[in-house]
Tab-separated table of C-alpha atoms and ligand atoms in Angstrom:
chain	number	residue	atom	x	y	z
A	1	UNK	CA	-2.156	-7.081	-49.236
A	2	UNK	CA	-2.287	-4.753	-46.152
A	3	UNK	CA	0.500	-3.652	-44.305
A	4	UNK	CA	-1.914	-3.393	-41.269
A	5	UNK	CA	-1.939	-6.302	-38.603
A	6	UNK	CA	-2.372	-7.397	-35.183
A	7	UNK	CA	0.800	-9.705	-35.477
A	8	UNK	CA	2.955	-8.632	-32.405
A	9	UNK	CA	5.562	-11.531	-33.363
A	10	UNK	CA	5.853	-10.264	-36.987
A	11	UNK	CA	6.562	-6.688	-35.147
A	12	UNK	CA	9.241	-8.301	-32.734
A	13	UNK	CA	10.892	-10.038	-35.863
A	14	UNK	CA	11.008	-6.837	-37.986
A	15	UNK	CA	12.414	-4.787	-35.110
A	16	UNK	CA	15.149	-7.342	-34.062
A	17	UNK	CA	16.088	-7.086	-37.768
A	18	UNK	CA	16.859	-3.442	-37.601
A	19	UNK	CA	13.355	-2.531	-39.879
A	20	UNK	CA	10.973	-0.428	-38.558
A	21	UNK	CA	7.404	-0.821	-37.655
A	22	UNK	CA	4.574	1.652	-36.738
A	23	UNK	CA	3.178	0.730	-33.401
A	24	UNK	CA	-0.179	2.179	-31.532
A	25	UNK	CA	0.013	3.883	-28.393
A	26	UNK	CA	-2.527	6.128	-26.518
A	27	UNK	CA	-1.105	9.499	-27.862
A	28	UNK	CA	-0.465	8.816	-31.704
A	29	UNK	CA	1.169	6.140	-33.527
A	30	UNK	CA	5.021	5.956	-33.563
A	31	UNK	CA	7.606	4.780	-35.868
A	32	UNK	CA	9.387	2.613	-33.870
A	33	UNK	CA	13.181	1.133	-34.175
A	34	UNK	CA	15.354	-0.136	-32.217
A	35	UNK	CA	17.632	2.727	-29.825
A	36	UNK	CA	20.681	0.624	-30.314
A	37	UNK	CA	20.417	0.149	-33.671
A	38	UNK	CA	22.299	3.128	-35.990
A	39	UNK	CA	20.466	1.544	-39.248
A	40	UNK	CA	17.093	1.282	-37.730
A	41	UNK	CA	17.497	5.103	-36.209
A	42	UNK	CA	19.084	6.324	-39.304
A	43	UNK	CA	15.663	4.871	-41.441
A	44	UNK	CA	13.724	6.667	-38.921
A	45	UNK	CA	14.659	10.035	-39.762
A	46	UNK	CA	15.020	9.281	-43.900
A	47	UNK	CA	11.660	7.896	-43.744
A	48	UNK	CA	9.946	10.968	-42.100
A	49	UNK	CA	12.190	13.582	-43.578
A	50	UNK	CA	13.235	14.506	-39.992
A	51	UNK	CA	15.829	16.864	-39.262
A	52	UNK	CA	18.604	15.102	-37.099
A	53	UNK	CA	18.512	18.281	-35.033
A	54	UNK	CA	15.162	16.658	-33.915
A	55	UNK	CA	15.716	14.405	-30.966
A	56	UNK	CA	13.424	11.081	-30.611
A	57	UNK	CA	11.635	9.434	-27.476
A	58	UNK	CA	12.614	6.557	-25.975
A	59	UNK	CA	9.619	4.388	-25.213
A	60	UNK	CA	10.054	1.887	-22.179
A	61	UNK	CA	8.358	-1.105	-21.162
A	62	UNK	CA	8.207	-0.251	-17.240
A	63	UNK	CA	9.426	2.514	-15.056
A	64	UNK	CA	12.275	0.112	-13.893
A	65	UNK	CA	13.793	0.331	-17.433
A	66	UNK	CA	14.764	4.166	-16.500
A	67	UNK	CA	18.008	2.971	-14.873
A	68	UNK	CA	19.303	1.512	-18.049
A	69	UNK	CA	18.610	4.857	-19.617
A	70	UNK	CA	18.997	7.868	-17.568
A	71	UNK	CA	21.335	8.774	-14.881
A	72	UNK	CA	20.029	10.783	-12.752
A	73	UNK	CA	16.213	11.328	-11.827
A	74	UNK	CA	15.107	14.641	-9.730
A	75	UNK	CA	12.715	14.085	-6.845
A	76	UNK	CA	10.103	15.738	-9.026
A	77	UNK	CA	10.614	13.301	-11.743
A	78	UNK	CA	10.265	10.506	-9.452
A	79	UNK	CA	6.595	11.936	-8.524
A	80	UNK	CA	5.881	12.108	-11.918
A	81	UNK	CA	6.969	8.892	-13.025
A	82	UNK	CA	4.795	7.280	-10.253
A	83	UNK	CA	1.430	9.576	-10.913
A	84	UNK	CA	1.316	9.341	-14.716
A	85	UNK	CA	3.331	6.081	-16.024
A	86	UNK	CA	2.231	4.044	-18.136
A	87	UNK	CA	0.775	7.514	-19.636
A	88	UNK	CA	0.988	10.234	-21.770
A	89	UNK	CA	3.792	11.803	-20.396
A	90	UNK	CA	7.470	12.048	-21.477
A	91	UNK	CA	10.045	13.238	-18.954
A	92	UNK	CA	13.556	14.895	-20.373
A	93	UNK	CA	16.408	13.359	-18.100
A	94	UNK	CA	20.401	13.401	-18.161
A	95	UNK	CA	20.842	10.422	-20.314
A	96	UNK	CA	23.332	7.093	-19.879
A	97	UNK	CA	26.476	7.495	-22.034
A	98	UNK	CA	25.290	4.352	-23.528
A	99	UNK	CA	22.253	5.912	-25.293
A	100	UNK	CA	23.413	7.231	-28.846
A	101	UNK	CA	23.855	10.567	-30.058
A	102	UNK	CA	21.806	10.289	-32.808
A	103	UNK	CA	18.875	9.423	-30.257
A	104	UNK	CA	19.629	12.554	-28.355
A	105	UNK	CA	20.710	15.078	-31.044
A	106	UNK	CA	23.998	15.303	-29.058
A	107	UNK	CA	22.476	16.469	-26.179
A	108	UNK	CA	23.176	15.024	-22.649
A	109	UNK	CA	19.509	14.395	-21.842
A	110	UNK	CA	17.155	11.907	-22.972
A	111	UNK	CA	13.111	11.854	-23.509
A	112	UNK	CA	11.417	8.534	-22.247
A	113	UNK	CA	7.894	7.577	-21.867
A	114	UNK	CA	6.204	4.316	-20.563
A	115	UNK	CA	3.044	4.492	-23.149
A	116	UNK	CA	-0.103	3.153	-22.069
A	117	UNK	CA	-1.070	0.937	-24.855
A	118	UNK	CA	-1.548	-2.631	-24.129
A	119	UNK	CA	-0.025	-4.115	-27.598
A	120	UNK	CA	2.755	-1.612	-27.270
A	121	UNK	CA	3.494	-2.628	-23.795
A	122	UNK	CA	3.431	-6.366	-24.332
A	123	UNK	CA	5.621	-5.591	-27.550
A	124	UNK	CA	8.162	-3.630	-25.463
A	125	UNK	CA	7.867	-6.710	-23.032
A	126	UNK	CA	9.058	-9.096	-25.797
A	127	UNK	CA	11.862	-6.671	-26.914
A	128	UNK	CA	15.906	-6.906	-25.285
A	129	UNK	CA	15.887	-3.145	-26.073
A	130	UNK	CA	13.404	-0.036	-25.953
A	131	UNK	CA	12.127	1.923	-28.746
A	132	UNK	CA	12.603	5.150	-30.506
A	133	UNK	CA	9.367	6.315	-31.856
A	134	UNK	CA	8.505	9.731	-33.256
A	135	UNK	CA	5.201	10.122	-34.559
A	136	UNK	CA	4.461	7.875	-37.634
A	137	UNK	CA	4.208	10.887	-40.019
A	138	UNK	CA	6.074	12.837	-42.545
A	139	UNK	CA	7.854	15.951	-40.435
A	140	UNK	CA	5.699	18.902	-39.901
A	141	UNK	CA	2.777	16.920	-41.229
A	142	UNK	CA	-0.927	15.829	-39.303
A	143	UNK	CA	0.170	13.047	-36.753
A	144	UNK	CA	-1.432	9.820	-37.195
A	145	UNK	CA	-4.175	8.440	-34.745
A	146	UNK	CA	-5.438	5.436	-36.785
A	147	UNK	CA	-3.378	2.767	-38.577
A	148	UNK	CA	-5.029	3.462	-41.780
A	149	UNK	CA	-3.665	7.446	-41.573
A	150	UNK	CA	-0.008	5.467	-41.275
A	151	UNK	CA	-0.335	3.451	-44.094
A	152	UNK	CA	-1.235	6.304	-46.334
A	153	UNK	CA	1.848	7.985	-45.766
A	154	UNK	CA	3.972	4.998	-45.605
A	155	UNK	CA	2.649	2.091	-47.570
A	156	UNK	CA	5.832	1.941	-49.980
A	157	UNK	CA	8.241	2.652	-46.930
A	158	UNK	CA	7.535	0.272	-44.217
A	159	UNK	CA	5.952	-3.194	-43.915
A	160	UNK	CA	4.131	-3.266	-40.657
A	161	UNK	CA	1.680	-0.982	-39.244
A	162	UNK	CA	0.952	-2.735	-36.058
A	163	UNK	CA	-2.875	-2.391	-35.417
A	164	UNK	CA	-3.938	-1.419	-31.840
A	165	UNK	CA	-7.225	0.667	-33.082
A	166	UNK	CA	-7.688	4.380	-32.908
A	167	UNK	CA	-5.359	6.376	-30.432
A	168	UNK	CA	-7.466	7.079	-27.185
A	169	UNK	CA	-5.834	10.341	-26.028
A	170	UNK	CA	-5.542	11.332	-29.864
A	171	UNK	CA	-2.632	14.049	-29.176
A	172	UNK	CA	1.360	13.702	-28.687
A	173	UNK	CA	2.222	13.204	-24.746
A	174	UNK	CA	3.058	16.554	-22.503
A	175	UNK	CA	6.666	16.657	-22.708
A	176	UNK	CA	8.593	17.818	-19.382
A	177	UNK	CA	12.059	18.804	-18.597
A	178	UNK	CA	14.082	19.875	-15.613
A	179	UNK	CA	16.513	22.730	-15.526
A	180	UNK	CA	18.477	22.960	-11.981
A	181	UNK	CA	15.900	20.205	-11.015
A	182	UNK	CA	12.697	22.476	-11.541
A	183	UNK	CA	10.279	21.300	-13.995
A	184	UNK	CA	9.754	22.870	-17.300
A	185	UNK	CA	7.250	21.748	-19.762
A	186	UNK	CA	8.518	21.845	-23.477
A	187	UNK	CA	5.598	20.703	-25.121
A	188	UNK	CA	1.550	20.854	-24.080
A	189	UNK	CA	-0.090	17.647	-24.828
A	190	UNK	CA	-2.454	14.397	-23.699
A	191	UNK	CA	-1.376	14.850	-20.077
A	192	UNK	CA	-3.252	18.423	-18.563
A	193	UNK	CA	-1.164	20.947	-17.053
A	194	UNK	CA	-3.454	21.224	-14.061
A	195	UNK	CA	-3.107	17.638	-13.647
A	196	UNK	CA	0.678	17.626	-13.655
A	197	UNK	CA	0.561	20.772	-11.103
A	198	UNK	CA	-1.417	18.599	-9.042
A	199	UNK	CA	1.252	16.402	-8.086
A	200	UNK	CA	4.191	18.468	-8.245
A	201	UNK	CA	3.107	22.263	-7.475
A	202	UNK	CA	3.589	25.429	-10.053
A	203	UNK	CA	5.566	24.386	-13.182
A	204	UNK	CA	6.603	26.921	-15.881
A	205	UNK	CA	5.704	26.754	-19.771
A	206	UNK	CA	8.613	26.942	-22.491
A	207	UNK	CA	7.225	26.001	-25.946
A	208	UNK	CA	7.268	29.186	-27.541
A	209	UNK	CA	9.935	29.296	-30.870
A	210	UNK	CA	13.336	29.995	-29.671
A	211	UNK	CA	16.613	30.447	-31.268
A	212	UNK	CA	17.316	26.740	-30.716
A	213	UNK	CA	14.030	24.793	-29.936
A	214	UNK	CA	14.355	22.177	-26.804
A	215	UNK	CA	11.583	20.316	-28.446
A	216	UNK	CA	10.883	21.232	-32.271
A	217	UNK	CA	7.579	19.811	-31.729
A	218	UNK	CA	7.571	23.709	-30.512
A	219	UNK	CA	8.326	24.873	-34.390
A	220	UNK	CA	5.903	27.166	-35.417
A	221	UNK	CA	4.482	25.426	-38.362
A	222	UNK	CA	4.083	21.815	-37.086
A	223	UNK	CA	0.807	19.693	-36.721
A	224	UNK	CA	-0.245	20.551	-40.202
A	225	UNK	CA	-2.562	20.141	-43.002
A	226	UNK	CA	-1.935	20.725	-46.479
A	227	UNK	CA	-4.933	22.833	-46.707
A	228	UNK	CA	-4.829	26.628	-45.786
A	229	UNK	CA	-6.135	26.435	-41.865
A	230	UNK	CA	-7.013	29.300	-39.659
A	231	UNK	CA	-7.788	29.432	-36.306
A	232	UNK	CA	-10.313	31.898	-34.694
A	233	UNK	CA	-12.583	32.733	-31.886
A	234	UNK	CA	-15.124	34.151	-34.383
A	235	UNK	CA	-15.812	31.283	-36.960
A	236	UNK	CA	-18.889	33.103	-38.562
A	237	UNK	CA	-16.926	36.264	-39.083
A	238	UNK	CA	-13.940	34.298	-40.744
A	239	UNK	CA	-16.545	32.366	-42.883
A	240	UNK	CA	-17.449	35.757	-44.644
A	241	UNK	CA	-13.564	36.487	-45.707
A	242	UNK	CA	-13.899	33.443	-47.434
A	243	UNK	CA	-17.170	33.537	-49.476
A	244	UNK	CA	-17.183	31.871	-53.172
A	245	UNK	CA	-14.452	29.131	-51.305
A	246	UNK	CA	-14.833	25.589	-50.708
A	247	UNK	CA	-14.804	26.175	-46.783
A	248	UNK	CA	-14.513	23.448	-44.013
A	249	UNK	CA	-15.257	24.012	-40.562
A	250	UNK	CA	-14.306	22.166	-37.184
A	251	UNK	CA	-15.905	23.060	-34.356
A	252	UNK	CA	-15.807	21.829	-30.701
A	253	UNK	CA	-19.490	21.464	-29.535
A	254	UNK	CA	-22.253	23.529	-31.626
A	255	UNK	CA	-23.031	22.781	-35.459
A	256	UNK	CA	-23.303	25.658	-37.641
A	257	UNK	CA	-26.537	26.604	-40.031
A	258	UNK	CA	-24.579	28.265	-42.803
A	259	UNK	CA	-25.064	27.455	-46.250
A	260	UNK	CA	-21.909	28.682	-47.592
A	261	UNK	CA	-20.127	26.088	-45.861
A	262	UNK	CA	-19.068	22.671	-47.754
A	263	UNK	CA	-18.528	20.681	-44.701
A	264	UNK	CA	-18.312	21.084	-40.751
A	265	UNK	CA	-16.982	18.645	-38.216
A	266	UNK	CA	-18.011	18.688	-34.832
A	267	UNK	CA	-15.380	17.217	-32.114
A	268	UNK	CA	-17.646	16.885	-28.990
A	269	UNK	CA	-21.421	17.410	-28.980
A	270	UNK	CA	-21.441	16.820	-25.261
A	271	UNK	CA	-18.544	19.554	-24.949
A	272	UNK	CA	-16.003	17.055	-23.640
A	273	UNK	CA	-12.448	18.061	-24.330
A	274	UNK	CA	-10.960	14.403	-23.706
A	275	UNK	CA	-13.262	13.387	-26.583
A	276	UNK	CA	-12.538	16.332	-29.028
A	277	UNK	CA	-8.431	15.980	-27.959
A	278	UNK	CA	-9.069	12.116	-29.451
A	279	UNK	CA	-11.348	12.898	-32.744
A	280	UNK	CA	-9.143	16.550	-33.503
A	281	UNK	CA	-6.191	14.664	-36.086
A	282	UNK	CA	-8.647	12.203	-37.495
A	283	UNK	CA	-11.045	15.209	-38.308
A	284	UNK	CA	-8.192	17.045	-39.699
A	285	UNK	CA	-6.941	14.208	-41.490
A	286	UNK	CA	-10.367	14.301	-43.262
A	287	UNK	CA	-10.940	17.744	-43.523
A	288	UNK	CA	-7.542	17.706	-45.624
A	289	UNK	CA	-8.585	14.800	-48.023
A	290	UNK	CA	-11.855	16.738	-49.198
A	291	UNK	CA	-10.560	19.182	-51.656
A	292	UNK	CA	-11.437	21.883	-49.797
A	293	UNK	CA	-9.910	25.737	-50.202
A	294	UNK	CA	-9.742	26.448	-46.289
A	295	UNK	CA	-10.314	24.999	-42.988
A	296	UNK	CA	-11.356	27.212	-40.119
A	297	UNK	CA	-11.098	25.898	-36.525
A	298	UNK	CA	-12.564	27.097	-33.955
A	299	UNK	CA	-10.343	28.104	-30.522
A	300	UNK	CA	-11.194	26.023	-27.469
A	301	UNK	CA	-11.471	27.295	-23.674
A	302	UNK	CA	-7.800	27.633	-22.946
A	303	UNK	CA	-7.592	25.449	-19.932
A	304	UNK	CA	-7.004	21.536	-19.393
A	305	UNK	CA	-6.603	19.899	-22.385
A	306	UNK	CA	-8.325	22.941	-24.327
A	307	UNK	CA	-4.846	24.562	-23.743
A	308	UNK	CA	-3.065	21.755	-25.582
A	309	UNK	CA	-5.705	21.456	-28.322
A	310	UNK	CA	-5.299	25.148	-28.843
A	311	UNK	CA	-1.856	24.751	-29.073
A	312	UNK	CA	-2.068	22.127	-32.002
A	313	UNK	CA	-4.343	24.190	-33.808
A	314	UNK	CA	-2.235	26.909	-33.795
A	315	UNK	CA	0.891	25.031	-35.109
A	316	UNK	CA	-1.955	23.721	-37.823
A	317	UNK	CA	-2.180	27.262	-39.004
A	318	UNK	CA	-0.032	29.781	-41.249
A	319	UNK	CA	-0.947	32.734	-39.383
A	320	UNK	CA	1.013	32.561	-36.218
B	1	LIG	P1	7.603	13.335	-31.522
B	1	LIG	O1	8.026	12.080	-31.060
B	1	LIG	O2	7.403	13.615	-33.204
B	1	LIG	O3	6.474	13.716	-31.051
B	1	LIG	O4	8.605	14.225	-31.035
B	1	LIG	C1	9.421	14.289	-29.924
B	1	LIG	C2	9.513	15.449	-29.376
B	1	LIG	O5	10.251	15.290	-28.042
B	1	LIG	C3	10.406	16.696	-30.261
B	1	LIG	O6	9.325	17.487	-30.325
B	1	LIG	C4	11.774	16.485	-29.560
B	1	LIG	O7	12.209	17.797	-29.896
B	1	LIG	C5	11.118	16.273	-28.058
B	1	LIG	N1	12.611	15.849	-27.449
B	1	LIG	C6	12.757	14.499	-27.414
B	1	LIG	N2	13.970	14.439	-26.901
B	1	LIG	C7	14.550	15.337	-26.336
B	1	LIG	C8	15.258	15.972	-25.490
B	1	LIG	N3	16.405	15.563	-25.067
B	1	LIG	N4	15.209	17.554	-24.963
B	1	LIG	C9	14.355	17.936	-25.668
B	1	LIG	N5	13.163	17.713	-26.093
B	1	LIG	C10	13.420	16.399	-26.560
B	2	LIG	MG1	5.905	14.653	-34.176
């Protein structure tokens, strides 16, 4: 029997019983558990093989729930919450003491978000607790944007994937923290930098690897296919380096006429970066299951969502 179903009541019952449920969001599917259940949270880390130094995002049904989770909201965070929630933005704020250390990896801050998906908003409204929900994939691998991706990863480990269809935005939320009340982007994502700056002005980005990364979504290699993957401005040149191999190509908008490649996927024929972002991980899942020797991905224009897509593609490669 398939573990994929639209049954919200089953999800409520499992979550109340300290079990995990995979939930749809507009970014990627999450592996969710009750933030106050040590059993559930430990099994999120165990199921994903996620290291405990990597904190979890808390998902809430509405902005009003914020006061039970965080202790201080800077003015610019209020502006962002009003502008973008429900939506693909995560804020990192000072936590309430009631938030368990295992959620925050011992930090005094907690990452929070109101996701914008009708099924999960309904689920959150029916639950007496918020949900911790990292992406529903084994640590480091490609994030899931369809219920089938989750089932393929975890069919023996979880009982229920709540079906909300394909994720509309398709890459992870943009994470914004505050240092001395000034906003800093810890992870580029589904909400474009330009949209954020339109609300609160110039924002700095700190998403390169450091000694102790604030958001391990920053790790050099993350979101990665098992197949060796390259990112390049010059796809035709790179193909020549791999002649004789089974080559898969991932392109933004134009196809390639080249007999030496095995397969190609075009992310948006009309050149729409939002469409490309929504299809990105599904395309990587597809290519990764075609027994290719190598995947060559084309670099995106480096603005708007193109910047976030390039960030993910770069982390999918071995070469940075
Ligand atoms: P995932 O849900 O798997 O997409 O990953 C959640 C991301 O949020 C990770 O990169 C975490 O490091 C980041 N995150 C969660 N809590 C915090 C926090 N308190 N400070 C900084 N980053 C955080
Ligand atoms: Mg993840």
